[in-house]
Coordinates of C-alpha atoms and ligand atoms in Angstrom, one line a residue:
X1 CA -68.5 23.1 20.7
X2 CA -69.4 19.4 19.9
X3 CA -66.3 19.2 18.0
X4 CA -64.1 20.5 20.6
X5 CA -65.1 18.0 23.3
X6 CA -64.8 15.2 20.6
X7 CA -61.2 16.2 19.6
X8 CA -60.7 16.7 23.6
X9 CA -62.0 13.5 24.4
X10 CA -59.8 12.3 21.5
X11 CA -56.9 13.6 22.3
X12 CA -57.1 12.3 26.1
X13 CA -58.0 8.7 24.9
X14 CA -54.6 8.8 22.6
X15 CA -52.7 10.6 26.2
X16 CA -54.2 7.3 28.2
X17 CA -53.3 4.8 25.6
X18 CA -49.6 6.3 25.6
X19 CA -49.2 6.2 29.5
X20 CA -50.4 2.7 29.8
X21 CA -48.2 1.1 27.0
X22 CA -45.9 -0.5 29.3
X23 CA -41.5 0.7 29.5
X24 CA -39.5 -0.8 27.2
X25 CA -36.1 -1.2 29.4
X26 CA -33.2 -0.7 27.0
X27 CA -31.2 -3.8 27.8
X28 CA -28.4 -6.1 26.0
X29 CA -30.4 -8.7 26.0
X30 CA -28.2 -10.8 24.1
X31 CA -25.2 -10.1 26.3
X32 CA -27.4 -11.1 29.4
X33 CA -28.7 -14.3 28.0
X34 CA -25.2 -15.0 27.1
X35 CA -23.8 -13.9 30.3
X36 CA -21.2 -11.9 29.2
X37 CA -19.3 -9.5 31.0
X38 CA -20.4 -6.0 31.0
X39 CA -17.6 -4.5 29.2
X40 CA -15.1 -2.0 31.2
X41 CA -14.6 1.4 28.9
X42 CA -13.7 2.3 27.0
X43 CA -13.8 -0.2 24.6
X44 CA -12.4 0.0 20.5
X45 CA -14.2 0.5 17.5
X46 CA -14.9 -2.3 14.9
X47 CA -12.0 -0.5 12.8
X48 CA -9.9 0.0 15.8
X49 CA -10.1 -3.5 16.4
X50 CA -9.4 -5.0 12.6
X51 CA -6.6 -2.4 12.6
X52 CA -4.9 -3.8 15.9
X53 CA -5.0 -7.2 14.6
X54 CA -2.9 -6.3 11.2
X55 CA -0.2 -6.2 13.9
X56 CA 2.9 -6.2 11.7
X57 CA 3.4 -3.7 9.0
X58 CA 5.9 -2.1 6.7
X59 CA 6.2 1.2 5.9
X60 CA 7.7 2.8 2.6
X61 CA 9.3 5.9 2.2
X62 CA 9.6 6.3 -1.4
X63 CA 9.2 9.6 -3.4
X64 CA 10.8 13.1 -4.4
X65 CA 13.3 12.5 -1.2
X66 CA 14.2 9.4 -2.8
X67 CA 15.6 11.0 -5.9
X68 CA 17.2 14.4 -4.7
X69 CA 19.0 11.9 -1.6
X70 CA 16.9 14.2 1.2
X71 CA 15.2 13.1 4.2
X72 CA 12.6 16.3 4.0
X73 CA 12.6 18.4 0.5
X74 CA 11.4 21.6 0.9
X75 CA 8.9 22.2 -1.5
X76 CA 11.0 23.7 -4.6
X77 CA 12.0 20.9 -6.0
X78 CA 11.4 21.0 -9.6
X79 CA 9.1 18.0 -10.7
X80 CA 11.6 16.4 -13.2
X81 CA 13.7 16.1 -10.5
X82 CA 11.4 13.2 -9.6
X83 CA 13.0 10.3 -12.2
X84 CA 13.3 6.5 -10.9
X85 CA 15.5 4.4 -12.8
X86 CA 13.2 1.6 -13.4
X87 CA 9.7 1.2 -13.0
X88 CA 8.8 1.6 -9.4
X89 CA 7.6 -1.9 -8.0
X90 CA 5.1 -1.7 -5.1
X91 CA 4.1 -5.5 -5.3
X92 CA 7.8 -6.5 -4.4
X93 CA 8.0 -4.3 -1.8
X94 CA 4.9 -5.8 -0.4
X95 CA 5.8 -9.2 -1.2
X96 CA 9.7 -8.9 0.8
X97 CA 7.6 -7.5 4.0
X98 CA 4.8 -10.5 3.4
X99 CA 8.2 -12.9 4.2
X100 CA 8.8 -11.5 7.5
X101 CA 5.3 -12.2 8.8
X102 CA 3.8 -8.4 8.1
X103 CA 0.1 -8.4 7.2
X104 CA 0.3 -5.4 5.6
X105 CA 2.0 -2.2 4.6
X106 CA 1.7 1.8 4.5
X107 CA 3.7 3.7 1.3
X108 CA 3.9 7.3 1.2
X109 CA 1.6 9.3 -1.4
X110 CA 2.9 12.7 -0.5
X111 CA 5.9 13.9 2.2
X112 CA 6.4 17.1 3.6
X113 CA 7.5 18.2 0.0
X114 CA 4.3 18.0 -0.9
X115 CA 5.3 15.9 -4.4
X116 CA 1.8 13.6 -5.3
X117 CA 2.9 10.1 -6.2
X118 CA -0.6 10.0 -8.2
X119 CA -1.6 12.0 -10.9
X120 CA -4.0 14.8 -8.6
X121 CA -6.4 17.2 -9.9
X122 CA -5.4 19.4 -7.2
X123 CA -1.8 20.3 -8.6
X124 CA 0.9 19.9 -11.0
X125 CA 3.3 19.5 -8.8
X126 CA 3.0 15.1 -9.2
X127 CA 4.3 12.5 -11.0
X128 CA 2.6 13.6 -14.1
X129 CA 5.1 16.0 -14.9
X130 CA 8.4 13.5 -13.7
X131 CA 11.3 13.6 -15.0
X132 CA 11.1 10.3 -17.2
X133 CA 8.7 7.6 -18.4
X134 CA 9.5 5.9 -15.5
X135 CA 8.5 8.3 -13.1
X136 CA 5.7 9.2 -15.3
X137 CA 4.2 5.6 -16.0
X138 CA 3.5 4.5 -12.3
X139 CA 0.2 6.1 -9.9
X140 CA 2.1 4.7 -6.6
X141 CA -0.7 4.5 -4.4
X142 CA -2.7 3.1 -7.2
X143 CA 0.1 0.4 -7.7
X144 CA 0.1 -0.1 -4.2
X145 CA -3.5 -1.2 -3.6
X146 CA -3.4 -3.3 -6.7
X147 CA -0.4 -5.2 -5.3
X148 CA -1.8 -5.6 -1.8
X149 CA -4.8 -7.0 -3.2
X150 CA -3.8 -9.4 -5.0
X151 CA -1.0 -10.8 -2.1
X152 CA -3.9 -10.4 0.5
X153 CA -2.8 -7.7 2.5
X154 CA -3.9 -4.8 4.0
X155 CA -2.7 -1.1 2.6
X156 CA -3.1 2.3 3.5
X157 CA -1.0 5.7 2.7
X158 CA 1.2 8.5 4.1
X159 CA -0.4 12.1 3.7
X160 CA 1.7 14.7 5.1
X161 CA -1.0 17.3 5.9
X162 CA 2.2 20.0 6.2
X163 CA 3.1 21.0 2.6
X164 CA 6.0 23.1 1.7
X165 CA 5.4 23.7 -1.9
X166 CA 1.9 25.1 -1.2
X167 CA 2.0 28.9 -1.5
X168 CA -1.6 28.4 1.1
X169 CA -0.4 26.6 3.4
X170 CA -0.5 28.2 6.6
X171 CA -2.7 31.4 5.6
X172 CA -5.7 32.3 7.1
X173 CA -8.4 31.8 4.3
X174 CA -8.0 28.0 4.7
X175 CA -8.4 27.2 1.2
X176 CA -5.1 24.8 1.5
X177 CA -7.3 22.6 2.9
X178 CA -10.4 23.2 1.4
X179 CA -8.4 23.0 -2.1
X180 CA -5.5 20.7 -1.7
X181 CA -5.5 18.7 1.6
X182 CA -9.6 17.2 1.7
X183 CA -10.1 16.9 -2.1
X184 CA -6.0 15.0 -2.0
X185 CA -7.4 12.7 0.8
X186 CA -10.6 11.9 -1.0
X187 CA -8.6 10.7 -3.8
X188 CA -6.4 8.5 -2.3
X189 CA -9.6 7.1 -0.1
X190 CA -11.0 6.5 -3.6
X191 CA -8.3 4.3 -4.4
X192 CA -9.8 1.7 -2.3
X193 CA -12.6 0.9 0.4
X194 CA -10.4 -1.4 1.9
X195 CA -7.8 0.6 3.3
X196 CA -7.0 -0.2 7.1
X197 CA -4.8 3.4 7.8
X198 CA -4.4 6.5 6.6
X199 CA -1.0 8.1 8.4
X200 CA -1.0 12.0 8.9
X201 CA 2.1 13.0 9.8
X202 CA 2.2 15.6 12.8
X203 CA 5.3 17.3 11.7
X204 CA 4.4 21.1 10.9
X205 CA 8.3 22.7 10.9
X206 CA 7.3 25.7 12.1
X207 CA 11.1 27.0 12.0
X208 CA 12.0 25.0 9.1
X209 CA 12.4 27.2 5.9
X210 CA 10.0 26.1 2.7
X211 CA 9.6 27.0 -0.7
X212 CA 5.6 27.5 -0.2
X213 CA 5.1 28.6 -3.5
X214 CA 7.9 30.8 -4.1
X215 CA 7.3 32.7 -1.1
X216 CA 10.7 31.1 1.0
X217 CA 9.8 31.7 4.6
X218 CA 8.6 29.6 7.7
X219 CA 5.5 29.3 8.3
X220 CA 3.3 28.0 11.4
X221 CA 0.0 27.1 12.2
X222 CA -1.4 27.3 15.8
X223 CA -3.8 24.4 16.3
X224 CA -3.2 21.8 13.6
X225 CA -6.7 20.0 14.6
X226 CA -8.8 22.6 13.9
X227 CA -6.9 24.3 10.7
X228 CA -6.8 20.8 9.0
X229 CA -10.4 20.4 9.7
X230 CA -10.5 17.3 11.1
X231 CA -14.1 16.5 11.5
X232 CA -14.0 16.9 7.3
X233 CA -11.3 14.8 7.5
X234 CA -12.6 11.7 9.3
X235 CA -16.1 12.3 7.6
X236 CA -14.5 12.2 4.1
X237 CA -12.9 9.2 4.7
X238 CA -15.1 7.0 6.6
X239 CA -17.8 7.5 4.0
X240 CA -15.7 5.8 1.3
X241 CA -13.4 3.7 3.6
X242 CA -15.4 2.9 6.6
X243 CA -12.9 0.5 8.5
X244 CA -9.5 3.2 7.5
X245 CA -8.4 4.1 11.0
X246 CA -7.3 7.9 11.0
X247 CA -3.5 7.8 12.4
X248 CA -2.6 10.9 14.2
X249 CA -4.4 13.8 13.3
X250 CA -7.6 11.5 13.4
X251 CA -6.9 10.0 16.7
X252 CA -8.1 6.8 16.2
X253 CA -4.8 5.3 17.5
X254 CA -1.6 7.0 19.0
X255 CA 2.1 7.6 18.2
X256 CA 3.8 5.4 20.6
X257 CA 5.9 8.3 21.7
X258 CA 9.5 7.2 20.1
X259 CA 10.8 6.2 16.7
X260 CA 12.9 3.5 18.4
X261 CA 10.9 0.5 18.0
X262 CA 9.5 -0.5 21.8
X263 CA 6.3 0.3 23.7
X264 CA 6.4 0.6 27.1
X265 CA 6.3 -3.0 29.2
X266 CA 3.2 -1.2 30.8
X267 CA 1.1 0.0 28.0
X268 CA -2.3 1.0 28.4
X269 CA -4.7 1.6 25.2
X270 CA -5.9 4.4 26.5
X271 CA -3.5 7.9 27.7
X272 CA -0.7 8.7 25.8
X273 CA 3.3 7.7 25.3
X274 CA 4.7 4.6 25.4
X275 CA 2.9 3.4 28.7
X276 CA -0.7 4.9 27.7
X277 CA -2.9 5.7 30.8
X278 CA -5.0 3.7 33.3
X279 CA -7.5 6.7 33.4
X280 CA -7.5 7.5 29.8
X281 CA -11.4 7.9 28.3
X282 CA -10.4 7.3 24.9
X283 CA -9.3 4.3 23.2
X284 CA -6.1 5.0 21.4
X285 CA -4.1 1.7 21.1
X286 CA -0.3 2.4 20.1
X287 CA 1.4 2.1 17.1
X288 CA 5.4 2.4 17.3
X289 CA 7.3 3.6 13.9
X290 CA 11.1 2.8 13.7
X291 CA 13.4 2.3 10.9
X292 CA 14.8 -1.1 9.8
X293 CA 17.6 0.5 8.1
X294 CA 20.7 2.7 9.5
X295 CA 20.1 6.2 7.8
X296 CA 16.6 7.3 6.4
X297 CA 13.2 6.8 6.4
X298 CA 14.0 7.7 2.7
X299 CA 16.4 5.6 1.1
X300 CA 20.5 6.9 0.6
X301 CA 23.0 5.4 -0.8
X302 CA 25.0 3.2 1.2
X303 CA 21.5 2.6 3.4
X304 CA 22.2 -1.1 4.9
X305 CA 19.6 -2.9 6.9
X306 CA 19.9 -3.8 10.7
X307 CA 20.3 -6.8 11.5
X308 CA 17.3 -9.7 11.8
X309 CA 18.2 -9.7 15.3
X310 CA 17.8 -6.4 16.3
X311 CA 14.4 -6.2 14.1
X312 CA 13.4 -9.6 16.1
X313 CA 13.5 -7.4 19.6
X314 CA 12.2 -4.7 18.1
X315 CA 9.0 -7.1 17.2
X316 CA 9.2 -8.4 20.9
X317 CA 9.1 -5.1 22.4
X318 CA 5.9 -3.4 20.4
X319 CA 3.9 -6.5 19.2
X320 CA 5.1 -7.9 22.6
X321 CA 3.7 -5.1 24.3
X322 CA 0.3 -4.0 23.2
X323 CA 1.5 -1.7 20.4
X324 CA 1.1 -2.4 16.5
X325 CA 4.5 -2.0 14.8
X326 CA 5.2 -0.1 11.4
X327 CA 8.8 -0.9 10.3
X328 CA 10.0 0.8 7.7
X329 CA 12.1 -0.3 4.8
X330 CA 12.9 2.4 2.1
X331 CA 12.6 1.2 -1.6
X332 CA 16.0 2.8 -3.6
X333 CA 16.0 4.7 -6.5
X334 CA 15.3 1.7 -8.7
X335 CA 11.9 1.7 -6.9
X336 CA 12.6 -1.2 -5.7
X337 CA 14.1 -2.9 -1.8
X338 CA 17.2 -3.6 -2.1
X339 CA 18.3 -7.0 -2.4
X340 CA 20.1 -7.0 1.6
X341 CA 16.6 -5.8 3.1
X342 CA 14.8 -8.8 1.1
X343 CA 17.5 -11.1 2.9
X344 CA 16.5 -9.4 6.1
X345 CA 13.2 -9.6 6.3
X346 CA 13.5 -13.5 5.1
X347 CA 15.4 -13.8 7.6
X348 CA 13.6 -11.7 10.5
X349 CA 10.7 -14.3 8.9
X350 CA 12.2 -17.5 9.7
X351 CA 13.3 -16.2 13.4
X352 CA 9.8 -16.0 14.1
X353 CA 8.3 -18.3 12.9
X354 CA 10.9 -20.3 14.7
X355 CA 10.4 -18.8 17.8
X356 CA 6.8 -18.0 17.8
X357 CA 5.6 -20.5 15.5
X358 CA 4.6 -23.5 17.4
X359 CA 2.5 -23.4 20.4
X360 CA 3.0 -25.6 23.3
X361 CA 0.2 -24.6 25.2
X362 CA -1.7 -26.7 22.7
X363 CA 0.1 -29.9 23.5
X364 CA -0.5 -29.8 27.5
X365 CA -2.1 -32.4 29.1
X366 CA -4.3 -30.3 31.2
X367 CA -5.6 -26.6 31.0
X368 CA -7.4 -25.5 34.4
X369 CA -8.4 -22.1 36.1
X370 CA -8.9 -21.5 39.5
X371 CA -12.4 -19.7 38.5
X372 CA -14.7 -20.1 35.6
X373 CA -17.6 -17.9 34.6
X374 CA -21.4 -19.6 34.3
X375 CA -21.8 -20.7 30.8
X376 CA -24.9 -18.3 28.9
X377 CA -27.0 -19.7 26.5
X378 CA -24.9 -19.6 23.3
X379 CA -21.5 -18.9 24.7
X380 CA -19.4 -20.6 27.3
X381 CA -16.1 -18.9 29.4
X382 CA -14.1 -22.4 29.7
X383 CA -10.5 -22.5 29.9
X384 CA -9.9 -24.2 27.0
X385 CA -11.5 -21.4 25.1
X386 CA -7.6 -20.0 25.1
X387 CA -6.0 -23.1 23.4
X388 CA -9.1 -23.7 20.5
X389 CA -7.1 -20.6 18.1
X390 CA -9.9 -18.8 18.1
X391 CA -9.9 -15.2 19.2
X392 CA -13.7 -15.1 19.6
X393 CA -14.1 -17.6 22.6
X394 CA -12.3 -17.0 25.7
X395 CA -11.7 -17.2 29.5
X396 CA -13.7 -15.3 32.3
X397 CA -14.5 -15.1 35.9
X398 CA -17.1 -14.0 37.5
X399 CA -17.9 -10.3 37.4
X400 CA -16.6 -10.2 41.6
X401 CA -13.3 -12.1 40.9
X402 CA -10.3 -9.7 39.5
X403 CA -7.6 -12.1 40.8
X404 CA -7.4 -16.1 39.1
X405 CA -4.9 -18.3 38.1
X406 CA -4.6 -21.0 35.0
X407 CA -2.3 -23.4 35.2
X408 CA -0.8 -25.7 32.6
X409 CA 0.6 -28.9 32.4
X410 CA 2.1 -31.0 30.4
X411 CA 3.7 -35.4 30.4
X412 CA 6.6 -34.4 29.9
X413 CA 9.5 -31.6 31.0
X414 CA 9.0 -28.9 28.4
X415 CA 12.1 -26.1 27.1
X416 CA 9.4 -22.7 27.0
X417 CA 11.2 -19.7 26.5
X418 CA 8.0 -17.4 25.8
X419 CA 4.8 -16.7 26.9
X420 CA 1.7 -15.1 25.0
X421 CA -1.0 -13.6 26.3
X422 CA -4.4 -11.6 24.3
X423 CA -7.1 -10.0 26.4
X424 CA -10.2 -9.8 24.4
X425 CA -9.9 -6.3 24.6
X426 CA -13.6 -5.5 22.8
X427 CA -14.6 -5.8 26.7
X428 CA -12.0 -3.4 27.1
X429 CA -8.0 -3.2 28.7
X430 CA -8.6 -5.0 32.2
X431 CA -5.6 -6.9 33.2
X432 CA -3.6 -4.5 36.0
X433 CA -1.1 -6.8 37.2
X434 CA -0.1 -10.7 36.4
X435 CA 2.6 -12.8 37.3
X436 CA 3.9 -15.9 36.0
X437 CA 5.7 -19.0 37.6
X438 CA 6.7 -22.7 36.1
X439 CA 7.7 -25.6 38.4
X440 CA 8.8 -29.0 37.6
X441 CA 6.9 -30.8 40.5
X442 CA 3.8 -28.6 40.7
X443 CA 5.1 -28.2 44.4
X444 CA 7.6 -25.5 44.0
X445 CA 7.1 -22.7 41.7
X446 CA 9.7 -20.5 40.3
X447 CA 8.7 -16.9 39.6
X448 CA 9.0 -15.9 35.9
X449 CA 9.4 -12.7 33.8
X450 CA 9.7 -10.8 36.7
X451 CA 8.8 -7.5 37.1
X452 CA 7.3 -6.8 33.8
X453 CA 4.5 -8.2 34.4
X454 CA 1.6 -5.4 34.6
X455 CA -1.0 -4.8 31.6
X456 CA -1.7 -7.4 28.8
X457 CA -3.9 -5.7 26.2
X458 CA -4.2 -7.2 23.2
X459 CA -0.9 -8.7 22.9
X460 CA 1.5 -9.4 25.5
X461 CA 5.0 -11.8 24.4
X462 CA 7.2 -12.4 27.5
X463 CA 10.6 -14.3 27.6
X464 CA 9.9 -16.6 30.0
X465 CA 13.8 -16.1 31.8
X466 CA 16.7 -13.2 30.7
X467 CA 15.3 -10.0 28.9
X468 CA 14.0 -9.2 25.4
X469 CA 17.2 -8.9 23.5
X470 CA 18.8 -12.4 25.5
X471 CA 15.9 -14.6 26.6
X472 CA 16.6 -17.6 27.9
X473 CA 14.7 -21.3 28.0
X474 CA 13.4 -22.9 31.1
X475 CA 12.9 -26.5 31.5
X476 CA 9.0 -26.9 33.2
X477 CA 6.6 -29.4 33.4
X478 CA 3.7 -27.0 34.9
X479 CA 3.2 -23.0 34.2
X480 CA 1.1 -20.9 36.1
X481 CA -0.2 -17.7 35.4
X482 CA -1.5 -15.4 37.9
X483 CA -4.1 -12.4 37.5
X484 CA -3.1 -10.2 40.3
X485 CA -5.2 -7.2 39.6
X486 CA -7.8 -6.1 37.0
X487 CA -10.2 -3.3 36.5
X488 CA -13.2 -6.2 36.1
X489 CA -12.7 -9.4 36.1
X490 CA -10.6 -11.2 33.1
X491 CA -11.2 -12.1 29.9
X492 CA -8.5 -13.9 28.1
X493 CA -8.8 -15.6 24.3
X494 CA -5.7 -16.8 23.8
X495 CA -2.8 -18.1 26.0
X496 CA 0.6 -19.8 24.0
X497 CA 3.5 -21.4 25.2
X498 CA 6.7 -21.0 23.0
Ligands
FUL1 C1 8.2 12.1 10.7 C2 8.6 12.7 9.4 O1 9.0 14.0 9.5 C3 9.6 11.8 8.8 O2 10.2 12.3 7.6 C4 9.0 10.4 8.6 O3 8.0 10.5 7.6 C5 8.4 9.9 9.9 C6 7.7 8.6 9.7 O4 7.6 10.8 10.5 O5 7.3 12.9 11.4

């Protein structure tokens, strides 16, 4: 009895001791010391945000399709059909793109054919059994990371999750994925930690007949997200490659809705399409694929490259507007670009860094904003937090204040034919509506860029006067931009004059 009323007595002591210790509030301390804005959701991921900022990246459709002169294979293709006539060279792929400003680049490791560029233990059907010693001699997407590596830029592949030389794909016991897809991606993640995207193709076909193992029928799947198991999927790679954002199937960032090279002048990270959604809960950010050559994503002879020009709006028009941009420049059946593309992208290289290269903004005389948030205790909100080139400082109001203005000026008349704009979107997409006006006096103020002027995102490039594929210079001595309309109040890094 004794006992009891000890372990009672006990047991209420350790009951009083637990009410009294005093609530710990969970607060971001640091963020309210600093006083930073609350952010508006939702907000990226630490890999969506690395992966935004790679911006500019090729992509390179190189593989069975290459040699048979097909833009999808169907699966039957016999493996010695696969027979490059030189060694296939990733790092001068990578090193052509590099001159045009891209930061990185995607190559294909296995298209719809379902032909591995890397010697698999999942199948035979790879480039172990090729056609020559050429074929034979090179793992692509080990080449690939190699080369990327050692030119500092970022790499990732193309899995087509769709395979028409599986006899399983498409049956019911799931053991194409369990056996080919999972254990395929977990190979190519092993290839390296630091892959930045791994691109699933959505195309599934379902009227498009395949070989599938000798069996020569369509086949369809009903919900591609659940028979490809993507939970696995993300799991699988995020273990070995933590900051590999998972394109497509993954839904870590969207399909800008055309193959066209533009984004929608609105274009919200969140929704879906070219414009994205105000609403959305989900942050997707936009990525917009496009050819830079007339025919293929695969390479056939006679392929000719667009011109620079043409690429040069195309840039304007998804880098311009919030979306990252994944051009696409097929290497031939030398495995190598083509010398006209290399010309290209040299020359789609100089055009910007002609026309985007050198910031006026950083030569004004004066920088000022109608509002300026309270400085915290290790971090400060002034305005010239978006001429210091450094995307971790930038502009705010005050948390009640969606509508400001910044205004620049400069000695002397200045010829600007752009404007740049970067939200510091880890608060979150809040810019609505913006509008942008130069003067020569500072008394009268011409209106600019008209009527594109909505969301900003992460990147925004306006011609300052005409359109994207004819801008025009304007001769100012003051510009003024105008926040209009956010969902909180602004937070801009970086503002550049071109
Ligand atoms: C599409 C594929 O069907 C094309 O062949 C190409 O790979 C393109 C980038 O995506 O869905």
């Amino acid at each position: 009895m004794n006992r009891l009323i000890s372990i009672c007595a006990f047991m209420a002591l350790v009951a009083g001791l637990c009410a009294q210790q005093p609530f710990e509030p969970v607060t971001e301390t640091f963020c309210y010391e600093d006083n930073e804005p609350a952010p508006v959701h939702p907000v990226p991921s630490r890999r969506q945000l690395m992966w935004q900022e790679t911006e500019f990246y090729a992509f390179f459709h190189f593989g069975m399709n290459t040699c048979t002169d097909a833009e999808w294979g169907n699966g039957g293709e016999a493996e010695a059909m696969y027979a490059p006539s030189m060694l296939p060279d990733p790092k001068q792929w990578l090193a052509a793109v590099r001159e045009a400003g891209m930061r990185g680049g995607i190559a294909v490791a296995k298209h719809h054919d379902g032909f591995c560029l890397w010697p698999t233990a999942t199948t035979s059907h790879s480039v172990v059994n090729a056609g020559n010693a050429q074929g034979r001699a090179t793992n692509i997407p080990a080449a690939f990371a190699a080369a990327a590596r050692e030119l500092g830029m970022k790499y990732g592949f193309y899995v087509s999750p769709w395979d028409l030389s599986s006899s399983y794909w498409g049956d019911a016991t799931g053991r194409y994925v369990d056996s080919l897809f999972l254990p395929q991606c977990l190979e190519l993640a092993r290839y390296g930690s630091d892959q930045f995207e791994m691109w699933f193709d959505g195309a599934t076909g379902s009227d498009h007949p395949g070989f599938y193992g000798g069996a020569n029928t369509s086949r369809a799947i009903a919900v591609p997200a659940t028979y490809y198991d993507i939970p696995n999927l993300l799991d699988t790679i995020h273990k070995i490659a933590p900051n590999c954002v998972i394109w497509g199937l993954g839904d870590e960032a969207r399909w800008i809705g055309n193959e066209e090279g533009w984004a929608g002048e609105t274009n919200w990270a969140m929704g879906d399409g070219e414009s994205g959604d105000i609403n959305g809960w989900k942050w997707r950010a936009g990525e917009s694929d496009a050819k830079a050559t007339d025919r293929g994503w695969f390479w056939h002879e006679g392929e000719k490259p667009k011109p620079a020009e043409e690429l040069f709006r195309m840039y304007l028009e998804t880098v311009g507007r919030n979306a990252t941009f994944i051009l696409n420049f097929p290497p031939d059946i030398s495995g190598r670009l083509p010398e006209a593309d290399v010309a290209v992208l040299k020359e789609l290289g100089s055009l910007l860094s002609l026309r985007l290269g050198s910031d006026k903004a950083i030569t004004a005389h004066s920088i000022t904003a109608s509002e300026t948030r309270p400085r915290g205790r290790s971090r400060d909100y002034a305005v010239s937090n978006l001429t210091d080139g450094d995307k971790d400082t930038y502009w705010a109001t005050s948390d009640t204040t969606l509508s400001a203005t910044i205004t620049l000026e400069w000695e002397r008349p200045q010829t600007l034919t752009y404007l740049m704009l970067m939200e510091y979107i880890r608060l979150g997409q809040r810019i609505k509506r913006f509008s942008v006006e130069t003067s020569m006096d500072g008394r009268s103020w011409q209106r600019r860029a008209e009527g594109s002027t909505t969301t900003v995102g992460y990147k925004r490039i306006l011609p300052l006067c005409g359109n994207t594929s004819q801008p025009k210079p304007v001769e100012a001595k003051y510009l003024r931009v105008t926040i209009d309309d956010a969902r909180g109040c602004p937070t801009l890094h970086t503002l550049s004059v071109f």
